[in-house]
Coordinates of C-alpha atoms and ligand atoms in Angstrom, one line a residue:
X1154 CA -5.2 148.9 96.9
X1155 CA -3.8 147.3 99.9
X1156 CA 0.0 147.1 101.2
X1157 CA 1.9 145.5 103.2
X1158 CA 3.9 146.9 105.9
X1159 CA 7.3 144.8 107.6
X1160 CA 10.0 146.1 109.6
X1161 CA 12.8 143.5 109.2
X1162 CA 14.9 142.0 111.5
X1163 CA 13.0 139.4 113.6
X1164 CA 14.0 136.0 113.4
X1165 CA 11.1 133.4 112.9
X1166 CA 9.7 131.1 115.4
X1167 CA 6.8 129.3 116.1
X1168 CA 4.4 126.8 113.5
X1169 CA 3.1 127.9 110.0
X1170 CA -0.1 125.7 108.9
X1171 CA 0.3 124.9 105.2
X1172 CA -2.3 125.5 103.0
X1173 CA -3.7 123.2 100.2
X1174 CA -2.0 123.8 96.8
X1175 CA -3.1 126.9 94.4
X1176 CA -1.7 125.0 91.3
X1177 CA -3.7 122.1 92.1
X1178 CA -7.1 123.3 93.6
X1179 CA -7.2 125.3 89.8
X1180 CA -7.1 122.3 88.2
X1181 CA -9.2 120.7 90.6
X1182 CA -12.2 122.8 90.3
X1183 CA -11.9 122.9 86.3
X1184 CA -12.3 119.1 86.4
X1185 CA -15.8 119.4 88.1
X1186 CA -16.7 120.4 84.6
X1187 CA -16.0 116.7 83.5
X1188 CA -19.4 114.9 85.5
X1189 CA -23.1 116.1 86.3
X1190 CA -22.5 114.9 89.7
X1191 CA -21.2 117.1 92.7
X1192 CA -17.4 117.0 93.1
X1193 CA -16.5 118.0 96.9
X1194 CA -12.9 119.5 97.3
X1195 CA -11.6 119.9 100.6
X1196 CA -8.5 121.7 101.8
X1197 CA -8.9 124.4 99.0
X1198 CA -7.0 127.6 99.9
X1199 CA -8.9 130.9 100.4
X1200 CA -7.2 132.7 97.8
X1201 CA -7.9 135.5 95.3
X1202 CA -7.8 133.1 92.3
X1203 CA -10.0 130.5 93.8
X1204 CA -12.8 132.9 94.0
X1205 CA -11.9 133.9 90.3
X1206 CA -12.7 130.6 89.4
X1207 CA -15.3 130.7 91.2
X1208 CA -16.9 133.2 89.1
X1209 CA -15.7 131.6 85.8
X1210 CA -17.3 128.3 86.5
X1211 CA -20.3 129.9 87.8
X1212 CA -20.6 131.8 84.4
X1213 CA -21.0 128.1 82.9
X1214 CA -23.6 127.4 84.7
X1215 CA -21.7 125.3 87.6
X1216 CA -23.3 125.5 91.2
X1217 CA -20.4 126.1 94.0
X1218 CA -21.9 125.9 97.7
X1219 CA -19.3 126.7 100.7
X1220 CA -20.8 125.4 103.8
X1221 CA -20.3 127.0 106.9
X1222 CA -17.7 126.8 109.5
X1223 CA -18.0 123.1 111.3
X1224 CA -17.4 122.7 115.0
X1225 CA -13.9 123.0 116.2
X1226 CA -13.0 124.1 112.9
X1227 CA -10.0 127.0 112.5
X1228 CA -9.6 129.5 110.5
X1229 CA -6.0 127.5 109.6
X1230 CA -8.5 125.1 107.7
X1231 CA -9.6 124.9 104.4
X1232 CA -12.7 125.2 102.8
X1233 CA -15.0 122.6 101.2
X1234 CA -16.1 123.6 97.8
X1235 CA -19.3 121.4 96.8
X1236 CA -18.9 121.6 92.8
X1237 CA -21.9 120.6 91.0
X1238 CA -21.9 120.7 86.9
X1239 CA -25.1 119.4 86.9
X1240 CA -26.3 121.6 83.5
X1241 CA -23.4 123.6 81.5
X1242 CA -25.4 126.9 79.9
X1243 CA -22.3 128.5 78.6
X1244 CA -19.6 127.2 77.0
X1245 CA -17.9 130.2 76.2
X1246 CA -15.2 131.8 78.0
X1247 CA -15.1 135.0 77.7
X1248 CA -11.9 137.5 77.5
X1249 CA -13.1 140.1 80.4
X1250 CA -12.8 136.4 82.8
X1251 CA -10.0 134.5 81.2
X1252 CA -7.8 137.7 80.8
X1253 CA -7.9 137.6 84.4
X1254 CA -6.3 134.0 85.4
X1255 CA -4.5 132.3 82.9
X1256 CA -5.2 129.1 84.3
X1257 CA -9.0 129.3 83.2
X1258 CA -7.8 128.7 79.5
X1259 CA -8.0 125.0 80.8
X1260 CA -11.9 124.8 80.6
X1261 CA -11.6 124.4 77.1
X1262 CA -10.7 120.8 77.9
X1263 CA -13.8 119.8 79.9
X1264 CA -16.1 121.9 78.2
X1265 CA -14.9 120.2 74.1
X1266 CA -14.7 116.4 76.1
X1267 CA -18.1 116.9 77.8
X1268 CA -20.4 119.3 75.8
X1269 CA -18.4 119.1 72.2
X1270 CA -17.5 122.7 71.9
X1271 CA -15.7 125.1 73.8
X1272 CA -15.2 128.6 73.4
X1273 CA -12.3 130.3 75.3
X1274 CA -10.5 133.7 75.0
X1275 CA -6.8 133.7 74.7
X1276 CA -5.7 134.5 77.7
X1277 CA -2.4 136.3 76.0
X1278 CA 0.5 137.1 77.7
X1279 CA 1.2 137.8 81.2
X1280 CA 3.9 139.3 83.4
X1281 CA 6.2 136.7 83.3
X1282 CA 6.5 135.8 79.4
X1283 CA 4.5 135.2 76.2
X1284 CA 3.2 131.8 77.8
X1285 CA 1.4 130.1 74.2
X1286 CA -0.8 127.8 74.6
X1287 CA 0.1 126.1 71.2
X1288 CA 0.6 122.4 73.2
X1289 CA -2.6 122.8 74.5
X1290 CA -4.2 122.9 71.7
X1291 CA -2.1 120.6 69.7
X1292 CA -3.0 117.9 72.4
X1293 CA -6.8 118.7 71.8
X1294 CA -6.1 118.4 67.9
X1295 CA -4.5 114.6 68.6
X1296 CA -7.1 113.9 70.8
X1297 CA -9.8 115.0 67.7
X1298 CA -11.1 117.9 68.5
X1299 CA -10.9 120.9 65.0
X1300 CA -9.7 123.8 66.0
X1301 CA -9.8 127.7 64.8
X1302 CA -8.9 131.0 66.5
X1303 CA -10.7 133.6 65.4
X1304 CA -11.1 137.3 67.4
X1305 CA -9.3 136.1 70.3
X1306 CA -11.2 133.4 70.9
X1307 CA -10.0 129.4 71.1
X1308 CA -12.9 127.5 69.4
X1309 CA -12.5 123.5 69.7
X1310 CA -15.6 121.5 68.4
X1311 CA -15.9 117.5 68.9
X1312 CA -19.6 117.0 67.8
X1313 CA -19.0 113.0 68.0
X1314 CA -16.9 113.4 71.0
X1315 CA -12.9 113.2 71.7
X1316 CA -10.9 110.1 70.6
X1317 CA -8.6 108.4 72.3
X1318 CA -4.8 109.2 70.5
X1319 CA -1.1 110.3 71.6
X1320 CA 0.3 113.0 72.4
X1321 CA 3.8 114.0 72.4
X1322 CA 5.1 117.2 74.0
X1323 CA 8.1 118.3 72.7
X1324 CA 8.5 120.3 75.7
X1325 CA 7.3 119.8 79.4
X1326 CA 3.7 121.5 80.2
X1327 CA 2.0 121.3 83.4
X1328 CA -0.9 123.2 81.6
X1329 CA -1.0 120.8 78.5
X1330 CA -0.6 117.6 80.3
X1331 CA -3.6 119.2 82.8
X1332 CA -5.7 119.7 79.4
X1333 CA -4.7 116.7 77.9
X1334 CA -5.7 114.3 81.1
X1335 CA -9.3 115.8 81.5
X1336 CA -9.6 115.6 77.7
X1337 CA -8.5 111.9 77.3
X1338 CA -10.4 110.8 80.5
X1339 CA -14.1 111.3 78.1
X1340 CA -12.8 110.5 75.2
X1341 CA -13.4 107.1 73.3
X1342 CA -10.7 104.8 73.7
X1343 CA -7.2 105.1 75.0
X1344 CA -4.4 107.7 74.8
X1345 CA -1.0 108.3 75.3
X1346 CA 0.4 111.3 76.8
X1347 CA 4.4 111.4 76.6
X1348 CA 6.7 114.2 78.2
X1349 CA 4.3 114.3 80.8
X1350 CA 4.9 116.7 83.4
X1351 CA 5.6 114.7 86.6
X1352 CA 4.5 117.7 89.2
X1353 CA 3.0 116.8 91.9
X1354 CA -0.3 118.5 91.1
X1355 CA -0.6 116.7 87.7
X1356 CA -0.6 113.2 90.2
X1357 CA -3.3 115.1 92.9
X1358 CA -5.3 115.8 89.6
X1359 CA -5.2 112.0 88.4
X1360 CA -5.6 110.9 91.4
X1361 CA -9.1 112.7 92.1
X1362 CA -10.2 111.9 88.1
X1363 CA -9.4 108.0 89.4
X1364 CA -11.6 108.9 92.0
X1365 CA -14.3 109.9 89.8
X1366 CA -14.0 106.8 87.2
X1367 CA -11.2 107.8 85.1
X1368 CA -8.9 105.3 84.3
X1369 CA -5.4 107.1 84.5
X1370 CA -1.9 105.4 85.1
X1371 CA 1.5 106.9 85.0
X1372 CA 0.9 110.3 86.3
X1373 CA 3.8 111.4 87.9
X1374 CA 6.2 109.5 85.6
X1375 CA 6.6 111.2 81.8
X1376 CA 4.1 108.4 80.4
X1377 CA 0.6 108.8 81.3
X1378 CA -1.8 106.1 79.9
X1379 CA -5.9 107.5 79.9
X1380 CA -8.4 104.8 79.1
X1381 CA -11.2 107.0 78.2
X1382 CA -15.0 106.1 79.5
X1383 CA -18.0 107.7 78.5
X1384 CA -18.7 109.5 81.9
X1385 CA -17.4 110.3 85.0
X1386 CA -19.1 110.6 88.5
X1387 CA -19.2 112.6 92.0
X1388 CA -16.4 112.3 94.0
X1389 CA -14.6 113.7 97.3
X1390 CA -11.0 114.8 97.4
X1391 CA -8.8 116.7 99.7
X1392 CA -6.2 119.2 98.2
X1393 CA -2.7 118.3 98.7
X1394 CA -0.2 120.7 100.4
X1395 CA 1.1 123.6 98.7
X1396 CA 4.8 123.0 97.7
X1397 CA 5.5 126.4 96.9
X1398 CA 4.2 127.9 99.8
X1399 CA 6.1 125.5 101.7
X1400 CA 9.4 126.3 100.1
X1401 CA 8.6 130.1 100.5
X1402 CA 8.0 129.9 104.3
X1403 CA 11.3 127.8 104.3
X1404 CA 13.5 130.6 102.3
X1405 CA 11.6 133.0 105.1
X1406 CA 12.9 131.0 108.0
X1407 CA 16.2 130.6 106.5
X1408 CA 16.3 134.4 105.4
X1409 CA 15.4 135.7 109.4
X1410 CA 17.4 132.7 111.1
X1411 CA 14.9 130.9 113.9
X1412 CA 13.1 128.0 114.1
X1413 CA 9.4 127.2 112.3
X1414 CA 7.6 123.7 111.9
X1415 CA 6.0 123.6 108.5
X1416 CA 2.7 122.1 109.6
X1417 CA 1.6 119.5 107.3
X1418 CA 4.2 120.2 105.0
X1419 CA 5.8 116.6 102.2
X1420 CA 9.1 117.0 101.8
X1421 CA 8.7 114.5 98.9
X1422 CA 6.8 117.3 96.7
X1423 CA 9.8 119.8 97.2
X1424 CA 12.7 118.0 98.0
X1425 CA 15.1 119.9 95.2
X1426 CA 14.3 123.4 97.4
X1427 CA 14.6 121.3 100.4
X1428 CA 18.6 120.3 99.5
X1429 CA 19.6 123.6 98.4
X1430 CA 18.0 125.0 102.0
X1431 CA 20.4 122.6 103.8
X1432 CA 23.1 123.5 101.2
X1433 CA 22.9 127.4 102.0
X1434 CA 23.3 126.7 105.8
X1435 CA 19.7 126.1 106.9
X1436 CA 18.5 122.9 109.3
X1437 CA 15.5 121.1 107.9
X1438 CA 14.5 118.2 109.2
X1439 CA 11.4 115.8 108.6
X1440 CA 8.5 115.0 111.7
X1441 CA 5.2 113.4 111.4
X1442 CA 3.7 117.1 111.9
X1443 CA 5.3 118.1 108.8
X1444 CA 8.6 119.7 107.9
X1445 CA 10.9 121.9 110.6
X1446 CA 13.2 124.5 108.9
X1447 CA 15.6 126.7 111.3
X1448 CA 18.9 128.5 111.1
X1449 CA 20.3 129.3 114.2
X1450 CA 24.0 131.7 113.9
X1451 CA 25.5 130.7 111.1
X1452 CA 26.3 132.9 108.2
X1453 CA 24.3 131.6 104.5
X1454 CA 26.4 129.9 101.2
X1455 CA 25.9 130.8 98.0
X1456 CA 24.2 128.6 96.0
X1457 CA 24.0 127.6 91.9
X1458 CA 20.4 126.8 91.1
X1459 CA 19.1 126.0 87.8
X1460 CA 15.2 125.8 87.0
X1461 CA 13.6 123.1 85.3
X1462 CA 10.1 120.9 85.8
X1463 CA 9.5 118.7 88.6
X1464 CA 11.6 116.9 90.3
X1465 CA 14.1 119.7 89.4
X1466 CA 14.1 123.3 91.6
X1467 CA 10.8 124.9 90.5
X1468 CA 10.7 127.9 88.7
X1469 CA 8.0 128.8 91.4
X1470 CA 10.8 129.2 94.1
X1471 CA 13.4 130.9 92.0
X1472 CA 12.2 134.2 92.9
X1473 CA 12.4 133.4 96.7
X1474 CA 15.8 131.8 96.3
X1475 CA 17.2 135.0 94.9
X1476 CA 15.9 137.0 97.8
X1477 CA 17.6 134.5 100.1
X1478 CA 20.7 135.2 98.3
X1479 CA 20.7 138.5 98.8
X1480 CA 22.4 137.8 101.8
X1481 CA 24.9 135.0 101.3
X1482 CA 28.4 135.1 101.9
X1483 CA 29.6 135.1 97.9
X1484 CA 28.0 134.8 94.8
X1485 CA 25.1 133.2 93.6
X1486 CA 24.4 131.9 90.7
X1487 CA 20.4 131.7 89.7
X1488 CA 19.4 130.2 85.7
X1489 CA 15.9 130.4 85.2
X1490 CA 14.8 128.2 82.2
X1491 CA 10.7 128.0 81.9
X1492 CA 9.6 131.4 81.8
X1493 CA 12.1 134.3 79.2
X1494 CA 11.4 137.0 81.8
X1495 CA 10.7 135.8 85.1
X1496 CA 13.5 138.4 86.8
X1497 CA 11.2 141.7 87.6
X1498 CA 12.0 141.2 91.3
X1499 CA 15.3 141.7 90.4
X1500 CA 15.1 145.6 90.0
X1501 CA 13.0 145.2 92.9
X1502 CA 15.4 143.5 95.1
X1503 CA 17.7 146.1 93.9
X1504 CA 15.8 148.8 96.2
X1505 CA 16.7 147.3 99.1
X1506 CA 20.1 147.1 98.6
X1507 CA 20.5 143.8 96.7
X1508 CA 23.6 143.3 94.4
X1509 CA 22.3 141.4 91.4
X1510 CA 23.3 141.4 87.5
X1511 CA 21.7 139.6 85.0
X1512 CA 23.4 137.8 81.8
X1513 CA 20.9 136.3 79.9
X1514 CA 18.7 133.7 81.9
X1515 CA 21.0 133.9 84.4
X1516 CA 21.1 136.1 87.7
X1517 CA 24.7 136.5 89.7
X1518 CA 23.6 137.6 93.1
X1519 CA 26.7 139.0 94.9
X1520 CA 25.8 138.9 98.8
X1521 CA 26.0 142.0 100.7
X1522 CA 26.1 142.5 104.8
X1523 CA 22.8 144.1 105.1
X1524 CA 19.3 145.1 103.1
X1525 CA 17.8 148.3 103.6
X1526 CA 13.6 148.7 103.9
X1527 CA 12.3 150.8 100.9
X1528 CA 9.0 151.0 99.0
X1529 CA 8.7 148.1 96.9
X1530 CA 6.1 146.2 94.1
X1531 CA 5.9 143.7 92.0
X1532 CA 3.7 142.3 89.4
X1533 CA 3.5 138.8 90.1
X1534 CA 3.0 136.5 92.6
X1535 CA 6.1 135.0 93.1
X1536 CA 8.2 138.1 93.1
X1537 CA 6.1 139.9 95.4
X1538 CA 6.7 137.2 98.0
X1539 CA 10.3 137.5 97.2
X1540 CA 10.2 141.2 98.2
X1541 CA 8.4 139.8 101.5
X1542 CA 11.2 137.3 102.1
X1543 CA 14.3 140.5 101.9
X1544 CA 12.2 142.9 103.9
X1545 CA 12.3 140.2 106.7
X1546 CA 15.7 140.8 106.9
X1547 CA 16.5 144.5 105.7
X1548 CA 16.9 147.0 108.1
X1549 CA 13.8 149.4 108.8
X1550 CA 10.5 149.3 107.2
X1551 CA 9.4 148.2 103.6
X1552 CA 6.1 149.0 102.2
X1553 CA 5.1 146.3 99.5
X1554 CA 2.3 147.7 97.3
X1555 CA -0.2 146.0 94.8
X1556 CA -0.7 143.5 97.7
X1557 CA -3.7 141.8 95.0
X1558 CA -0.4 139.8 93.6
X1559 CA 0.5 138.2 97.1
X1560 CA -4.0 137.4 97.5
X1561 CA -4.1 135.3 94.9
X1562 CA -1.6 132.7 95.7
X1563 CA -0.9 133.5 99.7
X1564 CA -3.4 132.8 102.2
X1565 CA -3.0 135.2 105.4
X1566 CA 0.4 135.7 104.3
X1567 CA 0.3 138.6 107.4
X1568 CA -1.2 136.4 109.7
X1569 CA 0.7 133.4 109.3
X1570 CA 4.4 135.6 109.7
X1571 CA 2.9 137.3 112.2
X1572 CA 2.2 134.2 114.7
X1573 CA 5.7 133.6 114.1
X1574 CA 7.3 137.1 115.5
X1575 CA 7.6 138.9 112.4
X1576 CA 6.6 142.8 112.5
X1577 CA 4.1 142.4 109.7
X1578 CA 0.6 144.5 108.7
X1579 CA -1.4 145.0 106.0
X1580 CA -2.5 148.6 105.6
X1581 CA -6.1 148.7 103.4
X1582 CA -6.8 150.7 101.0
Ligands
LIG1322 N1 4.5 126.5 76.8 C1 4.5 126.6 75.5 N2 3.3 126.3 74.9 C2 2.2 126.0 75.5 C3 2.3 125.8 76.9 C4 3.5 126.1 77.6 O1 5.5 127.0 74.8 O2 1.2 125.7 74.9 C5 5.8 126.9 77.5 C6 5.6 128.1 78.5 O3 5.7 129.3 77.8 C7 6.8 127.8 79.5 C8 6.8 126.3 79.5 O4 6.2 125.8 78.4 O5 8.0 128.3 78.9 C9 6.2 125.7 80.8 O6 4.9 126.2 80.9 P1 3.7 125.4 81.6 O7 2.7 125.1 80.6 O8 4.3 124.2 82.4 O9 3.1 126.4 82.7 P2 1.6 126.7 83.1 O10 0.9 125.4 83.0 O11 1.1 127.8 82.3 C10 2.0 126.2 85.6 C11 1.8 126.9 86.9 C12 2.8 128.0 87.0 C13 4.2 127.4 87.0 C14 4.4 126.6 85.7 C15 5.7 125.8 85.6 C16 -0.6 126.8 87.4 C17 -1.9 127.4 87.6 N3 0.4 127.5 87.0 O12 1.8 127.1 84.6 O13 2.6 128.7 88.3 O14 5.2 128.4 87.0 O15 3.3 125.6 85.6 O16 5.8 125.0 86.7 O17 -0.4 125.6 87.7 C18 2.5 130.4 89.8 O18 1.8 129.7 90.5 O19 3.0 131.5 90.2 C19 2.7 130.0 88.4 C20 3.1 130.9 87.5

């Protein structure tokens, strides 16, 4: 398995192209599922979970053509993905693919509101919490579809197709309001979905399913309103800008001290992350190229952060934050409130010298004058970046291992520090 090698110390400077969003291109390619036409997707990250999907889809029988690089085209671009659904084969999920990426539970929607039946493997938990899908399958049940579980397996039926109805979240899902959109777009008549999430991916996603003939309002607000029709069409749609990997490139800039431009970076879709940044001591300021973060001198504050769904600090950043905080001048205060155990890069961050204690969902980060490289791992994405972000800064070198975490959500993670001065490498094998 690879690693990845960084002797800390350098400050940042330079530009950092921003890839199109993870958390959205998922979604993205799921809803190709919805139409027989060709969905095109542009801007979609070359990431390990992509080409997960890739595979998953392609097990239903969907048709995914990359064309080849264009003229005058970088490698800082992303790819088109020609989706076409033309014929689904399969509608079963199996465990061996969904056990692999939760967020290919979310065919069930598609497959139930398009063919009538779906069957998908739990995808159980994962290294961050139990994570149920019990919403997403109560908003399948409101929407009409019967439901049993039996060996594993999620199977939703709708032989006369899904019915327009409302659904009520008694707590905020990005994955349930994902399933309950591309459900409701087929299904006959009009539904409600309240306790929306409002995330900025939930909006990209509505907006493309416009794009294809849905007839979606309210996305972004806690009220969506779907008017269901019986089919939807071909469409093109670009991939909006990944937030997280924005805010994490902006934690690394503030982390080393220098100067980066964010290139094609919206503040709008992070500006909670963006206020604690400037908080904590770091310059970010807004440009038509995209967002420029520095730090030049100054010491960093301590910060209190609390998690919670979009527009609040995202639970995607907290990890990132802490590492930042490893270095402020006081305590930090940290509460994560989505995921029960999202803290394994605490013990982590530990290694390198950090001073952290946990009571209950919340993390006290006491800052100390210097990290210290070490060996490192981590078993998620988000964490392992936050071990990236403190070996920037420790002293010496720090091997991270099970680099497969940082693949699936990080384009050229290497490449992109790299350009900007930091002492980077990826060692294979
Ligand atoms: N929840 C339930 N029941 C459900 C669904 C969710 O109790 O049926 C709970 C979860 O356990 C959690 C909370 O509701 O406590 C919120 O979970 P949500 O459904 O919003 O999370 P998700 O859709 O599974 C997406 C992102 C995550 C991100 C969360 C929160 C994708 C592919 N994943 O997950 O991203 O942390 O929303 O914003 O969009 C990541 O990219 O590293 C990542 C984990």
């Amino acid at each position: 398995m690879d690693r990845i090698r960084i002797v800390g110390g350098r400050p940042l400077h330079g530009a950092i192209p921003i890839s199109g969003a993870k958390n959205a291109a998922l979604p993205l390619m799921i809803a190709g599922l919805l139409t027989e036409e060709t969905l095109i997707l542009d801007n979609v990250p070359r990431l390990a979970d992509v080409a997960q999907l890739q595979r998953i889809l392609g097990n239903h029988g969907v048709d995914i053509l990359v064309p080849g690089k264009k003229k005058g085209a970088t490698v800082d671009d992303g790819q088109t993905l020609h989706i076409s659904a033309a014929k689904i084969i399969d509608t079963t999920a199996p465990y061996e693919l969904v056990s692999k990426m939760r967020a290919s539970f979310w065919v069930v929607a598609p497959l139930v509101a398009r063919m009538g039946e779906a069957k998908v493997s739990m995808p159980g938990g994962c290294a961050i919490g139990t994570r149920p899908v019990d919403l997403l399958i109560m908003a399948l049940e409101q929407l009409g579809a019967t439901i049993e579980i039996e060996g594993g397996y999620v199977i939703a039926r709708a032989k006369n197709g899904l019915k327009g109805g409302e659904v009520v979240f008694p707590k905020v899902t990005v994955g349930g309001t994902h399933t309950a959109l591309m459900a409701a777009a087929l299904a006959n008549g009009t539904s409600v979905i309240e306790n929306a999430a409002r995330e900025p991916e939930i909006v990209d996603v509505a907006d493309c399913l416009n794009k294809m003939g849905a007839k979606i309002t309210g996305a972004g607000t806690s009220r969506i309103v779907v008017e269901g029709v019986p089919r939807l069409k071909g469409a093109r749609h670009s991939v909006l800008p990944d937030r997280i990997e924005t805010g994490t490139y902006a934690m690394a800039v503030a982390m080393t001290g220098g100067d980066v431009m964010l290139q094609g970076a919206r503040p709008e879709l992070l500006q909670a992350a963006l206020d604690v940044l400037v908080k904590s001591g770091a310059q970010v300021s807004v440009t038509n190229e995209g967002i420029r973060v520095s730090r030049n001198g100054g010491g960093l504050a301590p910060v209190d952060v609390t998690t919670a769904p979009f527009p609040e600090f995202p639970t995607d950043l907290q990890a990132q934050l802490m590492a930042l905080m490893t270095r402020a001048r006081g305590t930090s205060h940290i509460t994560e409130t989505i995921f029960e155990n999202r803290f394994m890069h605490v013990q982590e961050l530990a290694r390198l010298g950090a001073q952290i204690r946990l009571e209950g969902q919340t993390a006290l980060i006491e800052g100390v004058e210097k990290l210290k490289g070490a060996p490192v791992m981590a078993t998620d994405l988000r964490a392992s970046v936050s071990l990236v972000i403190a070996a920037l800064a420790a002293e010496g070198e720090t091997m991270v291992n099970r680099v497969y975490h940082l693949d699936r959500g990080f384009e050229r993670l290497e490449d992109k520090l790299g350009r900007c001065g930091a002492d980077v490498s990826r060692i294979s094998g």
